[in-house]
Structures are given as C-alpha cells and as structure tokens.
C-alpha cells in the first residue's frame, strides 16, 4: 500500500505498547467510542451490567475500578457512579418512585434533597412528607400503603442530629418500605449502612464522592450502592435514561485520593471533636451540635450505630443577643476559614445559616444564628487560635 498521509498515520498508527505493565495507579482510560473487534463482536449481546464495554458513557476500566472500590468501601455489592452527589440523590428518588408513591424525608435532610422532594417529584405525581429523624415511632405511624421510600441522613445536614437509624430502618423493614441513606457524612467509615446491626441495614446508600472520597475540593461526583441485584437494576435503568457520564480525569482524582481516605477521616474527626468541645465552653455560644457531644441531639443514636467515627462538621448556635449581622461579622473575621459550601477538603470552611428557612417541623434547638464549621487539614492549634481571635472580636462588639 502506498504511504498514507500524516493524519491517517497518526490515527491508525500500528505501534502498541508492550504487555506486562504493572503499577499501583490505575490507568486513565477515556473514550466515547469503544472499538469492537469485528461486526460479530459488535452484534454480541452485552448486558448493561458493568462487566463489558459498549460505549464510553457506560464505563471504562477506570470508572469500573472506582465503582468496585466504592462498593467495597460501602460493604455493598453494586455501585453506580454519577456526576455529583445531587445526581445520586435524584437517581435514587427518580429510580425508585412512581406516580402515586410517597417519599418520607427527614426534616434535617440535605437542602437539595428537600428541594427535589418539594419541587420536582410532585411534577411526576410523587408526594412527600417530612419526618422527625429522632422519632422512629412517629415515622412508623406515618408509613402508609403509598409510602415507597424513606430517606435517612446520618447525621443530618447543618444541625447534625443523628437519627434513630435502628428504629427507622426496623420500622421500614417491617412494612416492606425501601430505605435510602445519604451516607456522605459517614463516608462508609463511621458505620456500615448495610449492616447497622446484625441483619439490619438500608437498601440503598449514596454518597457525594465530592466530599471525603475526593478530599481535594476539586471534583464533583456521586455514588449509589446496593446489595440487592434487582434494586441495582431498577437504579441502573434510570441511570441509563438520564445519560449520566463521568470525566475519567475526575475518576482518576478520586482513585488517587481513596488510599488516604481513612487517615483523612480520622485526622479531620480528631480536629473537629477538639474544636467542637472547646467551642462549647465559649461564652458567646449557646449550643454546639456534633453527634459525639453528649448534649447534642441524637448523641445516643450515634453511640448505638457508630463503630468509630464522625465527620469533620460541627455547628454552633450563637447566643440570641448576637444579631445575624454580628455573627456574619464573626465569620468574616476568621482568617483560616474559607466562606463557602461543601466540606471534607483540605481547607476549613464556615457558613452562617438561617434555620427557619429549611425546616418544616418545629425545631428543638436553641434559638439563635447558626454557623456550620467544616474542618480541614490545617493544624488544630492554628484553627483554635483563629476561632478565638474572631470570637473575642464578637464579644467585644466589634
Ligand atoms: C454535598 C452533599 C450532597 C451533594 O453533593 P454534590 O456533589 O455537591 O452535588 C449530598 N448530600 C450531602 C449530605 C452533602 O453534604
């Protein structure tokens, strides 16, 4: 054959690297088109089970490897990866609910899950109610013939009440209602969502991999894990329709961060508990919310469930004499804490919240402005000194 043009040669180059490469990092395999050997190979039936290659959207060796490792982290059998934590929440609710169904959502749930239930799900004929995550008997009494899914979040967003997970999951199991856990806080480390007690676990566990598994504050990604194949297939069906795909460079970043996940979780947990405890003793603060603090709502449930850990979050409710503007000024006075959403990255963050806007049920918490702290990987003494200087400015009325 005559010599081909440069462009053709570059695209159809015959060189193949030698076999036998082995190293710990996983290769980054990217493609839209996956090549088939011949037309017979093309026509061969490939179930959409994450075990063969068909099209880049459905997975590459890189994303399959991450899915397998997240399934192991969660003590699950199956894992679907999605482009964000919110996409994981939406996949679970859309995948498991049909017109006429009802979903029950804890009152302290992640804000976007609340918003999904209030605004999008009703457009599909799905109804919702909020429940008190500290009241399993109350939840049990709400379960009706239309109730098809109960969300749990342990601990809840912002106010960090740890739910009565054993009571809630047992009540749902008894009535044959599916349970889904937003397990971003526990990250697969604080407890096993599928085995909360012997023989008792949730049906679905999702995570924002954006938080701990990424750890870098530079990736958005989510996962949905199950043990039951039929349930996984229902979710996979919706996953296909929604066209969820992932950038393999992002997948690589999460794969790279997973070996340090447990170390980071432990280090950030230690910093968070130390500062939460210290802050509880400060005169400006009415209440500190963290499941490991004895006075914090749901502390006893956390003790029942958690084998070890707690995430890098605590919230402080400031005494009512401090106005919203003063508490905002306290946050502005912090030098080492960024102001912004998300958490579990290297940099500590602080965000003031208005509680009344995100609650349906009357709150049992002390009144006052709330600030959520997400602790990063800075030195704990430096963080404490920073909090102390900003608190002194607050109490001095500056
Ligand atoms: C951050 C978060 C999510 C959403 O994750 P994104 O990747 O930001 O969409 C869901 N649930 C909880 C509890 C979260 O903290």
mmCIF file of C-alpha atoms in Angstrom, residues 19 66 171 217:
data_model
loop_
_atom_site.group_PDB
_atom_site.id
_atom_site.type_symbol
_atom_site.label_atom_id
_atom_site.label_comp_id
_atom_site.label_asym_id
_atom_site.label_seq_id
_atom_site.Cartn_x
_atom_site.Cartn_y
_atom_site.Cartn_z
ATOM 1 C CA UNK A 19 2.198 -6.086 27.549
ATOM 2 C CA UNK A 66 -13.638 3.180 41.068
ATOM 3 C CA UNK A 171 -39.943 0.077 61.102
ATOM 4 C CA UNK A 217 -12.323 20.105 46.902
#
